[in-house]
Amino acid sequence: MASSELELEGRKRKVLEVGCCIQREEKMLIYEYLPNKSLDLFLFDPMRSAVLDWPKRFPIINDSDMNLKISDFGMARSFGGNETGANTSRVVGTYGYMSLEYAIDGMFSVKSDIFSFGVLVLEIVSGKRNRGFSHRDHHHNLLGHAWMLHKEGRSLEFVDDYLGISCYLSEVQRSIHVGLLCVQQCPDDRPSMSSVVFMLGNEVELPQAKQPGFFTERDLFMAERSSRTNAPSSINLMTVTQMEAR
């Protein structure tokens, strides 16, 4: 089995793959057991999230001496040594983290990973899941909500209520901005991972973020989907086409 590691351009992130096996067409990755479970167990729990103040969350985003462990191989793919992207007819992955081009067209690349990372950054800052997010004033998902507040200069309203951020405003606002750069709709607009690392760790001027993927409001999307579903169709449960020579 040709196993390809996710190379984050110079960053020392550890993929805890301890082995692999293959039998005929079945492939299996074996990786380390994580006794503390995953980040979302704490981040999205109303009681446990209070433990994650900003001095704990920012190192998770920026991987500063945290030795983060990548352990989700739910959409792992095998690549050749010179490949940076591909197309698939079978889209698999975790809803809420898949990029637009992958979810719609099956096109995935390193920029798809950047999109997923951006979603994670925005979730860490807000303490809310992208999937299932709702707001009383609009029908956008978490990414759209973050972008709207950012454009209006109200990014701090996006921050988790449990965070005490008075001493860390610059880091928080920078993290939101970088997260939005990562989830831009067009893959070519998204930064590389090395650029993400640099922007998070340095006080440099950041480029303007463009509209994120999946920005269409849910009510408009559902209305369009409903109109397609309710389009006139045959009342027959089965149709038969006869092929005749002309």
Coordinates of N, CA and C in Angstrom, one line a residue:
M1 N 0.8 -1.2 0.0 CA 0.0 0.0 0.0 C 0.9 1.2 0.0
A2 N 0.6 2.1 -0.9 CA 1.3 3.4 -1.0 C 0.7 4.4 0.0
S3 N 1.3 4.7 1.1 CA 0.7 5.6 2.0 C 1.3 7.0 1.9
S4 N 0.4 8.0 1.7 CA 0.9 9.4 1.5 C 0.6 10.2 2.8
E5 N 1.6 10.8 3.3 CA 1.3 11.7 4.5 C 0.9 13.1 4.1
L6 N 0.2 13.7 4.9 CA -0.2 15.1 4.7 C 0.9 16.0 5.1
E7 N 1.6 16.5 4.1 CA 2.8 17.3 4.4 C 2.4 18.8 4.5
L8 N 2.5 19.3 5.7 CA 2.0 20.7 5.9 C 3.2 21.7 5.7
E9 N 3.9 21.5 4.7 CA 4.9 22.5 4.2 C 5.9 22.9 5.3
G10 N 6.6 22.0 5.9 CA 7.6 22.4 6.8 C 7.2 22.3 8.3
R11 N 5.9 22.2 8.5 CA 5.4 22.1 9.9 C 5.7 20.8 10.5
K12 N 6.0 20.7 11.7 CA 6.3 19.4 12.3 C 5.0 18.9 13.0
R13 N 4.1 18.5 12.2 CA 2.9 17.9 12.8 C 3.0 16.4 12.7
K14 N 2.6 15.7 13.6 CA 2.8 14.2 13.7 C 1.5 13.5 13.3
V15 N 1.6 12.7 12.2 CA 0.5 11.8 11.9 C 0.8 10.5 12.6
L16 N -0.1 10.1 13.5 CA 0.1 9.0 14.3 C -0.2 7.7 13.7
E17 N 0.2 7.5 12.5 CA 0.0 6.2 11.8 C 1.1 5.2 12.3
V18 N 0.7 4.2 12.9 CA 1.7 3.2 13.4 C 1.8 2.0 12.6
G19 N 1.0 1.9 11.6 CA 1.0 0.7 10.7 C -0.1 0.7 9.7
C20 N -0.1 -0.2 8.8 CA -1.1 -0.4 7.8 C -1.1 -1.8 7.3
C21 N -2.2 -2.2 6.7 CA -2.3 -3.6 6.2 C -3.2 -3.5 4.9
I22 N -3.0 -4.5 4.1 CA -3.8 -4.5 2.9 C -4.1 -6.0 2.5
Q23 N -5.3 -6.3 2.3 CA -5.7 -7.7 1.9 C -6.6 -7.5 0.7
R24 N -6.1 -7.9 -0.5 CA -6.9 -7.7 -1.7 C -7.1 -6.3 -1.9
E25 N -8.4 -5.9 -2.0 CA -8.8 -4.5 -2.2 C -9.0 -3.7 -1.0
E26 N -9.0 -4.4 0.2 CA -9.2 -3.7 1.4 C -8.0 -3.1 2.0
K27 N -8.0 -1.8 2.4 CA -6.9 -1.2 3.0 C -7.3 -0.7 4.4
M28 N -6.3 -0.8 5.3 CA -6.6 -0.4 6.7 C -5.4 0.4 7.2
L29 N -5.7 1.5 7.9 CA -4.7 2.3 8.6 C -4.8 2.0 10.1
I30 N -3.7 1.8 10.7 CA -3.6 1.6 12.2 C -2.9 2.7 12.8
Y31 N -3.6 3.4 13.8 CA -3.0 4.5 14.4 C -3.3 4.6 15.9
E32 N -2.5 5.4 16.6 CA -2.5 5.4 18.0 C -3.8 5.7 18.7
Y33 N -4.1 5.0 19.7 CA -5.3 5.3 20.5 C -5.2 6.6 21.3
L34 N -6.2 7.5 21.2 CA -6.1 8.8 21.8 C -7.1 8.8 23.1
P35 N -6.5 8.6 24.3 CA -7.3 8.4 25.5 C -8.1 9.7 25.8
N36 N -7.7 10.9 25.4 CA -8.4 12.1 25.8 C -9.5 12.4 24.7
K37 N -9.7 11.5 23.8 CA -10.7 11.7 22.7 C -10.4 13.0 21.9
S38 N -11.4 13.6 21.3 CA -11.1 14.6 20.3 C -11.5 16.0 20.9
L39 N -11.1 17.0 20.2 CA -11.3 18.4 20.6 C -12.7 18.7 20.7
D40 N -13.6 18.2 19.8 CA -15.0 18.6 19.8 C -15.7 18.2 21.1
L41 N -15.2 17.1 21.8 CA -15.8 16.7 23.0 C -15.8 17.8 24.1
F42 N -14.7 18.7 24.0 CA -14.6 19.8 25.0 C -15.2 21.1 24.4
L43 N -14.9 21.3 23.1 CA -15.2 22.6 22.5 C -16.7 22.9 22.4
F44 N -17.5 21.8 22.1 CA -18.9 22.0 21.9 C -19.8 21.6 23.1
D45 N -19.1 21.3 24.2 CA -19.9 21.0 25.4 C -20.0 22.2 26.3
P46 N -21.2 22.6 26.6 CA -21.4 23.8 27.4 C -20.6 23.9 28.7
M47 N -20.4 22.7 29.3 CA -19.7 22.7 30.6 C -18.2 22.6 30.4
R48 N -17.8 21.7 29.5 CA -16.3 21.5 29.4 C -15.7 22.6 28.6
S49 N -16.4 23.4 27.8 CA -15.8 24.4 26.9 C -15.1 25.5 27.8
A50 N -15.6 25.7 29.0 CA -15.1 26.8 29.9 C -13.6 26.5 30.2
V51 N -13.2 25.2 30.1 CA -11.8 24.8 30.4 C -10.9 25.4 29.3
L52 N -11.4 25.5 28.1 CA -10.6 26.0 27.0 C -10.6 27.5 26.9
D53 N -9.8 28.2 27.7 CA -9.8 29.7 27.5 C -8.9 30.0 26.3
W54 N -8.7 31.2 26.0 CA -7.9 31.6 24.8 C -6.5 31.1 24.8
P55 N -5.8 31.3 26.0 CA -4.4 30.8 26.0 C -4.3 29.3 25.7
K56 N -5.4 28.5 25.8 CA -5.3 27.1 25.4 C -5.8 26.9 24.0
R57 N -6.7 27.7 23.5 CA -7.2 27.6 22.2 C -6.3 28.1 21.1
F58 N -5.6 29.2 21.3 CA -4.7 29.7 20.3 C -3.5 28.8 20.0
P59 N -2.9 28.2 21.0 CA -1.9 27.2 20.6 C -2.4 26.0 19.9
I60 N -3.7 25.6 20.0 CA -4.2 24.5 19.2 C -4.3 25.0 17.8
I61 N -4.7 26.2 17.5 CA -4.8 26.8 16.2 C -3.4 26.9 15.6
N62 N -2.5 27.4 16.4 CA -1.2 27.7 15.8 C -0.1 26.7 16.1
D63 N -0.5 25.6 16.8 CA 0.4 24.5 17.0 C 1.7 24.9 17.6
S64 N 1.7 25.8 18.6 CA 2.9 26.3 19.2 C 3.2 25.4 20.4
D65 N 4.1 24.4 20.2 CA 4.6 23.5 21.2 C 3.4 22.6 21.8
M66 N 2.4 22.4 21.0 CA 1.3 21.6 21.5 C 1.4 20.1 21.0
N67 N 2.3 19.8 20.0 CA 2.4 18.5 19.5 C 1.1 17.9 19.1
L68 N 0.3 18.6 18.3 CA -1.0 18.2 17.9 C -1.0 16.9 17.1
K69 N -2.0 16.2 17.2 CA -2.1 14.8 16.7 C -3.2 14.7 15.7
I70 N -2.9 14.5 14.4 CA -3.9 14.3 13.4 C -4.3 12.8 13.4
S71 N -5.6 12.6 13.7 CA -6.0 11.2 13.9 C -7.3 10.9 13.1
D72 N -7.8 11.8 12.3 CA -9.0 11.5 11.5 C -8.6 11.1 10.1
F73 N -8.8 9.9 9.7 CA -8.5 9.4 8.3 C -9.8 9.1 7.6
G74 N -10.8 9.8 8.0 CA -12.1 9.5 7.3 C -12.2 9.7 5.8
M75 N -11.4 10.6 5.3 CA -11.4 10.8 3.9 C -10.0 10.8 3.3
A76 N -9.1 9.9 3.9 CA -7.8 9.7 3.4 C -7.8 9.2 2.0
R77 N -6.9 9.6 1.2 CA -6.7 9.2 -0.2 C -5.3 8.8 -0.4
S78 N -5.1 7.9 -1.4 CA -3.7 7.5 -1.8 C -3.4 8.4 -3.0
F79 N -2.2 9.0 -3.0 CA -1.7 9.8 -4.0 C -0.4 9.3 -4.5
G80 N -0.1 9.6 -5.8 CA 1.3 9.4 -6.3 C 2.2 10.5 -5.8
G81 N 3.5 10.2 -5.9 CA 4.4 11.2 -5.3 C 4.4 12.6 -5.9
N82 N 3.9 12.7 -7.1 CA 3.9 14.0 -7.8 C 2.5 14.6 -7.9
E83 N 1.5 14.1 -7.2 CA 0.1 14.5 -7.3 C -0.2 15.5 -6.2
T84 N -0.9 16.6 -6.6 CA -1.4 17.5 -5.6 C -2.9 17.7 -5.5
G85 N -3.6 16.9 -6.4 CA -5.0 17.0 -6.4 C -5.6 15.9 -7.3
A86 N -6.9 15.7 -7.3 CA -7.5 14.7 -8.1 C -9.0 14.9 -8.1
N87 N -9.7 14.0 -8.8 CA -11.1 14.0 -8.9 C -11.7 12.6 -8.5
T88 N -12.8 12.6 -7.8 CA -13.4 11.4 -7.4 C -14.9 11.4 -7.7
S89 N -15.4 10.2 -7.9 CA -16.8 10.1 -8.2 C -17.6 9.7 -6.9
R90 N -16.8 9.4 -5.8 CA -17.4 9.1 -4.6 C -16.9 10.0 -3.5
V91 N -17.8 11.0 -3.1 CA -17.4 12.0 -2.1 C -17.7 11.4 -0.7
V92 N -16.6 11.4 0.1 CA -16.7 11.0 1.5 C -16.0 12.0 2.3
G93 N -16.5 12.1 3.5 CA -15.9 13.1 4.5 C -16.9 13.5 5.5
T94 N -16.5 14.4 6.4 CA -17.3 14.9 7.4 C -18.0 16.2 7.0
Y95 N -19.4 16.1 7.0 CA -20.2 17.3 6.6 C -19.8 18.5 7.5
G96 N -19.7 19.6 6.8 CA -19.4 20.9 7.5 C -18.0 21.3 7.3
Y97 N -17.1 20.3 6.9 CA -15.7 20.6 6.8 C -15.2 20.4 5.3
M98 N -16.1 19.9 4.5 CA -15.7 19.7 3.1 C -15.8 21.0 2.3
S99 N -14.9 21.2 1.4 CA -14.9 22.4 0.6 C -15.9 22.3 -0.5
L100 N -16.3 23.4 -1.1 CA -17.4 23.4 -2.1 C -17.0 22.6 -3.3
E101 N -15.8 22.8 -3.8 CA -15.4 22.1 -5.0 C -15.4 20.6 -4.8
Y102 N -15.1 20.1 -3.6 CA -15.1 18.7 -3.3 C -16.5 18.1 -3.1
A103 N -17.3 18.8 -2.4 CA -18.7 18.4 -2.1 C -19.5 18.3 -3.3
I104 N -19.3 19.3 -4.2 CA -20.2 19.5 -5.4 C -19.6 18.7 -6.6
D105 N -18.3 18.9 -6.9 CA -17.7 18.3 -8.1 C -16.8 17.2 -7.9
G106 N -16.5 16.8 -6.6 CA -15.6 15.7 -6.4 C -14.1 16.1 -6.6
M107 N -13.8 17.4 -6.7 CA -12.4 17.9 -6.9 C -11.8 18.1 -5.6
F108 N -10.7 17.5 -5.3 CA -10.0 17.7 -4.0 C -8.5 17.9 -4.3
S109 N -7.9 18.7 -3.4 CA -6.5 19.1 -3.5 C -6.0 19.5 -2.1
V110 N -4.8 20.0 -2.1 CA -4.3 20.5 -0.8 C -5.1 21.7 -0.3
K111 N -5.7 22.5 -1.3 CA -6.6 23.6 -0.9 C -7.9 23.1 -0.3
S112 N -8.3 21.9 -0.5 CA -9.4 21.3 0.2 C -9.1 21.2 1.7
D113 N -7.9 20.8 2.0 CA -7.4 20.6 3.4 C -7.4 22.0 4.0
I114 N -7.0 23.0 3.3 CA -6.9 24.4 3.8 C -8.3 24.8 4.2
F115 N -9.3 24.5 3.4 CA -10.7 24.9 3.7 C -11.1 24.2 5.0
S116 N -10.8 22.9 5.2 CA -11.2 22.2 6.4 C -10.5 22.8 7.6
F117 N -9.3 23.2 7.5 CA -8.6 23.8 8.6 C -9.2 25.2 8.9
G118 N -9.6 25.9 7.9 CA -10.3 27.2 8.2 C -11.6 27.1 9.0
V119 N -12.3 26.0 8.6 CA -13.6 25.8 9.4 C -13.3 25.5 10.8
L120 N -12.2 24.7 11.0 CA -11.8 24.3 12.4 C -11.4 25.5 13.2
V121 N -10.7 26.4 12.6 CA -10.2 27.7 13.2 C -11.4 28.5 13.7
L122 N -12.4 28.6 12.8 CA -13.6 29.4 13.1 C -14.4 28.8 14.2
E123 N -14.4 27.4 14.2 CA -15.2 26.7 15.3 C -14.5 26.9 16.6
I124 N -13.2 26.9 16.6 CA -12.4 27.0 17.9 C -12.6 28.4 18.5
V125 N -12.7 29.4 17.6 CA -12.9 30.8 18.1 C -14.3 31.0 18.6
S126 N -15.3 30.5 17.9 CA -16.7 30.7 18.2 C -17.2 29.7 19.2
G127 N -16.6 28.5 19.3 CA -17.2 27.5 20.2 C -18.5 26.9 19.6
K128 N -18.7 27.1 18.3 CA -19.9 26.5 17.7 C -19.5 25.7 16.5
R129 N -20.4 24.7 16.2 CA -20.2 23.9 15.0 C -20.6 24.6 13.8
N130 N -19.9 24.3 12.7 CA -20.4 24.9 11.4 C -21.7 24.2 11.0
R131 N -21.7 22.9 11.1 CA -22.9 22.1 10.7 C -24.0 22.3 11.7
G132 N -25.1 22.7 11.3 CA -26.2 22.9 12.2 C -26.3 24.2 12.9
F133 N -25.4 25.1 12.5 CA -25.4 26.5 13.1 C -26.6 27.2 12.6
S134 N -27.2 28.0 13.5 CA -28.4 28.8 13.2 C -28.3 30.2 13.9
H135 N -28.9 31.2 13.3 CA -28.9 32.5 13.9 C -30.2 33.2 13.7
R136 N -30.7 33.9 14.7 CA -32.1 34.5 14.6 C -32.2 35.5 13.5
D137 N -31.1 36.2 13.1 CA -31.1 37.3 12.2 C -30.9 36.9 10.7
H138 N -30.5 35.7 10.4 CA -30.2 35.3 9.0 C -30.1 33.8 9.0
H139 N -29.9 33.3 7.7 CA -29.9 31.8 7.5 C -28.6 31.3 7.0
H140 N -27.5 32.1 7.3 CA -26.2 31.6 6.9 C -25.6 30.6 7.8
N141 N -24.7 29.8 7.3 CA -24.0 28.9 8.2 C -22.9 29.7 9.0
L142 N -22.1 29.0 9.8 CA -21.1 29.6 10.7 C -20.1 30.5 9.8
L143 N -19.7 30.0 8.7 CA -18.8 30.7 7.8 C -19.4 32.0 7.3
G144 N -20.6 31.9 6.9 CA -21.3 33.2 6.4 C -21.5 34.2 7.5
H145 N -21.8 33.7 8.7 CA -22.0 34.5 9.9 C -20.7 35.2 10.2
A146 N -19.6 34.5 10.2 CA -18.3 35.1 10.5 C -17.9 36.1 9.5
W147 N -18.1 35.9 8.2 CA -17.8 36.8 7.1 C -18.6 38.1 7.2
M148 N -19.9 38.0 7.5 CA -20.7 39.2 7.6 C -20.2 40.1 8.8
L149 N -20.0 39.5 9.9 CA -19.5 40.3 11.1 C -18.1 40.9 10.8
H150 N -17.3 40.1 10.1 CA -15.9 40.6 9.7 C -16.1 41.9 8.8
K151 N -16.9 41.8 7.8 CA -17.1 42.9 6.9 C -17.6 44.1 7.6
E152 N -18.4 43.9 8.6 CA -19.1 45.1 9.3 C -18.2 45.5 10.5
G153 N -17.0 45.0 10.6 CA -16.1 45.4 11.7 C -16.6 44.9 13.1
R154 N -17.4 43.8 13.1 CA -17.9 43.3 14.4 C -17.5 41.9 14.7
S155 N -16.2 41.6 14.3 CA -15.7 40.3 14.5 C -15.7 39.8 15.9
L156 N -15.6 40.7 16.9 CA -15.6 40.2 18.3 C -16.9 39.6 18.7
E157 N -18.0 39.9 18.0 CA -19.3 39.3 18.3 C -19.3 37.9 18.0
F158 N -18.3 37.4 17.2 CA -18.3 36.0 16.8 C -17.6 35.1 17.8
V159 N -17.0 35.8 18.8 CA -16.1 35.0 19.7 C -17.0 34.3 20.8
D160 N -16.5 33.1 21.2 CA -17.2 32.3 22.2 C -17.4 33.2 23.5
D161 N -18.5 33.1 24.1 CA -18.8 33.9 25.3 C -17.9 33.5 26.5
Y162 N -17.4 32.2 26.4 CA -16.7 31.7 27.5 C -15.2 32.2 27.5
L163 N -14.8 32.9 26.4 CA -13.4 33.3 26.3 C -13.2 34.7 27.0
G164 N -12.2 34.8 27.8 CA -11.8 36.1 28.3 C -10.7 36.6 27.3
I165 N -11.1 37.5 26.5 CA -10.2 37.9 25.4 C -9.6 39.3 25.5
S166 N -9.9 40.0 26.6 CA -9.5 41.4 26.7 C -8.0 41.6 26.4
C167 N -7.2 40.6 26.8 CA -5.7 40.8 26.6 C -5.2 40.2 25.3
Y168 N -6.2 39.6 24.6 CA -5.7 38.8 23.4 C -6.5 39.2 22.1
L169 N -6.9 40.5 22.1 CA -7.8 40.9 20.9 C -7.1 40.7 19.6
S170 N -5.8 41.0 19.5 CA -5.1 40.9 18.3 C -5.0 39.5 17.8
E171 N -4.7 38.6 18.7 CA -4.7 37.2 18.3 C -6.0 36.6 17.8
V172 N -7.1 37.0 18.6 CA -8.4 36.6 18.2 C -8.8 37.1 16.9
Q173 N -8.7 38.4 16.6 CA -9.1 38.9 15.3 C -8.3 38.4 14.2
R174 N -7.0 38.2 14.4 CA -6.1 37.6 13.4 C -6.5 36.2 13.1
S175 N -6.9 35.4 14.1 CA -7.3 34.0 13.9 C -8.6 34.0 13.0
I176 N -9.6 34.9 13.3 CA -10.8 34.9 12.6 C -10.5 35.3 11.1
H177 N -9.7 36.3 10.9 CA -9.3 36.7 9.5 C -8.6 35.6 8.8
V178 N -7.7 34.9 9.4 CA -7.0 33.8 8.7 C -7.9 32.7 8.4
G179 N -8.8 32.4 9.4 CA -9.8 31.4 9.1 C -10.7 31.7 7.9
L180 N -11.1 32.9 7.8 CA -11.9 33.3 6.6 C -11.1 33.3 5.3
L181 N -9.8 33.5 5.4 CA -9.0 33.4 4.2 C -8.9 31.9 3.7
C182 N -8.9 31.0 4.7 CA -8.8 29.6 4.4 C -10.1 29.0 3.8
V183 N -11.3 29.6 4.1 CA -12.5 29.1 3.6 C -13.1 29.9 2.4
Q184 N -12.3 30.6 1.7 CA -12.8 31.4 0.6 C -13.3 30.4 -0.5
Q185 N -14.3 30.8 -1.2 CA -14.9 29.9 -2.2 C -14.0 29.4 -3.3
C186 N -13.2 30.3 -3.8 CA -12.3 29.8 -4.9 C -11.0 29.2 -4.3
P187 N -10.6 28.0 -4.6 CA -9.5 27.4 -4.1 C -8.2 28.2 -4.3
D188 N -8.1 28.8 -5.4 CA -6.8 29.6 -5.7 C -6.7 30.8 -4.8
D189 N -7.7 31.2 -4.2 CA -7.7 32.4 -3.3 C -7.2 32.0 -1.9
R190 N -7.3 30.7 -1.6 CA -6.9 30.3 -0.3 C -5.4 30.2 -0.1
P191 N -4.9 30.6 1.0 CA -3.4 30.6 1.2 C -2.9 29.2 1.4
S192 N -1.6 29.0 1.2 CA -0.9 27.8 1.5 C -0.8 27.6 3.0
M193 N -0.5 26.4 3.4 CA -0.4 26.1 4.9 C 0.8 26.9 5.4
S194 N 1.9 27.0 4.7 CA 3.0 27.8 5.2 C 2.7 29.2 5.4
S195 N 1.9 29.8 4.5 CA 1.4 31.2 4.6 C 0.5 31.3 5.8
V196 N -0.4 30.3 6.1 CA -1.2 30.3 7.2 C -0.4 30.4 8.5
V197 N 0.6 29.5 8.6 CA 1.5 29.5 9.8 C 2.1 30.9 10.0
F198 N 2.6 31.4 8.9 CA 3.3 32.7 9.0 C 2.3 33.8 9.5
M199 N 1.1 33.9 8.9 CA 0.2 34.9 9.2 C -0.3 34.8 10.7
L200 N -0.4 33.6 11.2 CA -0.9 33.4 12.5 C 0.2 33.8 13.5
G201 N 1.5 33.6 13.2 CA 2.5 33.9 14.1 C 3.2 35.2 14.0
N202 N 2.8 36.0 13.1 CA 3.4 37.3 12.9 C 2.4 38.4 12.7
E203 N 2.8 39.6 13.1 CA 1.9 40.8 13.0 C 2.1 41.4 11.6
V204 N 1.6 40.8 10.6 CA 1.7 41.3 9.2 C 0.4 41.7 8.7
E205 N 0.4 42.5 7.7 CA -0.9 42.9 7.1 C -1.5 41.7 6.3
L206 N -2.8 41.5 6.6 CA -3.5 40.3 6.0 C -4.3 40.8 4.7
P207 N -4.3 39.9 3.7 CA -5.1 40.3 2.5 C -6.6 40.3 2.9
Q208 N -7.4 41.0 2.1 CA -8.8 41.0 2.3 C -9.5 39.7 2.0
A209 N -10.3 39.2 2.9 CA -11.0 37.9 2.6 C -12.1 38.1 1.7
K210 N -12.3 37.1 0.8 CA -13.5 37.1 -0.1 C -14.5 36.2 0.4
Q211 N -15.6 36.1 -0.3 CA -16.8 35.3 0.2 C -16.4 33.9 0.4
P212 N -16.9 33.3 1.5 CA -16.6 31.9 1.7 C -17.5 31.0 0.9
G213 N -17.1 29.7 0.9 CA -17.9 28.7 0.2 C -19.2 28.5 1.0
F214 N -20.2 28.0 0.3 CA -21.5 27.7 0.9 C -22.1 28.9 1.6
F215 N -22.0 30.1 0.9 CA -22.5 31.3 1.5 C -24.0 31.5 1.2
T216 N -24.6 30.8 0.2 CA -26.0 31.0 -0.1 C -26.9 30.7 1.1
E217 N -27.8 31.6 1.3 CA -28.7 31.4 2.5 C -29.5 30.1 2.4
R218 N -29.7 29.4 3.5 CA -30.4 28.1 3.5 C -31.8 28.2 3.0
D219 N -32.5 29.3 3.2 CA -33.9 29.3 2.8 C -34.0 29.4 1.3
L220 N -33.0 30.1 0.6 CA -33.0 30.2 -0.8 C -32.6 28.8 -1.4
F221 N -31.6 28.2 -0.8 CA -31.2 26.9 -1.2 C -32.3 25.8 -1.1
M222 N -33.0 25.8 0.0 CA -34.1 24.9 0.2 C -35.2 25.1 -0.7
A223 N -35.5 26.4 -1.0 CA -36.6 26.8 -1.9 C -36.3 26.2 -3.3
E224 N -35.0 26.4 -3.8 CA -34.6 25.9 -5.1 C -34.7 24.4 -5.1
R225 N -34.2 23.8 -4.1 CA -34.3 22.3 -4.0 C -35.7 21.8 -4.0
S226 N -36.6 22.5 -3.3 CA -38.0 22.1 -3.2 C -38.7 22.3 -4.6
S227 N -38.3 23.4 -5.3 CA -38.9 23.6 -6.6 C -38.5 22.5 -7.6
R228 N -37.3 22.0 -7.5 CA -36.8 20.9 -8.3 C -37.5 19.6 -7.9
T229 N -37.7 19.4 -6.6 CA -38.4 18.2 -6.2 C -39.9 18.1 -6.6
N230 N -40.5 19.3 -6.6 CA -41.9 19.4 -6.9 C -42.2 19.6 -8.4
A231 N -41.2 19.5 -9.2 CA -41.4 19.7 -10.6 C -42.4 18.6 -11.2
P232 N -43.2 19.0 -12.2 CA -44.1 18.0 -12.8 C -43.4 16.7 -13.2
S233 N -44.0 15.6 -12.9 CA -43.4 14.3 -13.3 C -44.5 13.3 -13.5
S234 N -44.1 12.2 -14.1 CA -45.1 11.2 -14.4 C -45.6 10.6 -13.2
I235 N -46.9 10.3 -13.2 CA -47.5 9.6 -12.0 C -47.2 8.1 -12.0
N236 N -46.7 7.6 -13.1 CA -46.3 6.2 -13.1 C -45.2 5.9 -12.2
L237 N -45.2 4.8 -11.6 CA -44.0 4.4 -10.8 C -42.9 3.8 -11.6
M238 N -43.2 3.5 -12.9 CA -42.2 2.9 -13.8 C -42.4 3.4 -15.2
T239 N -41.3 3.7 -15.9 CA -41.4 4.1 -17.3 C -40.7 3.0 -18.1
V240 N -41.2 2.8 -19.3 CA -40.5 1.8 -20.2 C -40.3 2.5 -21.5
T241 N -39.1 2.3 -22.0 CA -38.7 2.9 -23.3 C -38.4 1.7 -24.2
Q242 N -39.1 1.8 -25.4 CA -38.9 0.8 -26.4 C -38.0 1.2 -27.4
M243 N -37.0 0.4 -27.7 CA -36.0 0.8 -28.7 C -36.4 0.2 -30.1
E244 N -36.7 1.0 -31.0 CA -37.1 0.6 -32.4 C -36.2 1.2 -33.4
A245 N -35.9 0.3 -34.4 CA -35.1 0.8 -35.5 C -35.8 1.7 -36.4
R246 N -35.1 2.7 -37.0 CA -35.8 3.6 -37.9 C -35.4 3.3 -39.3

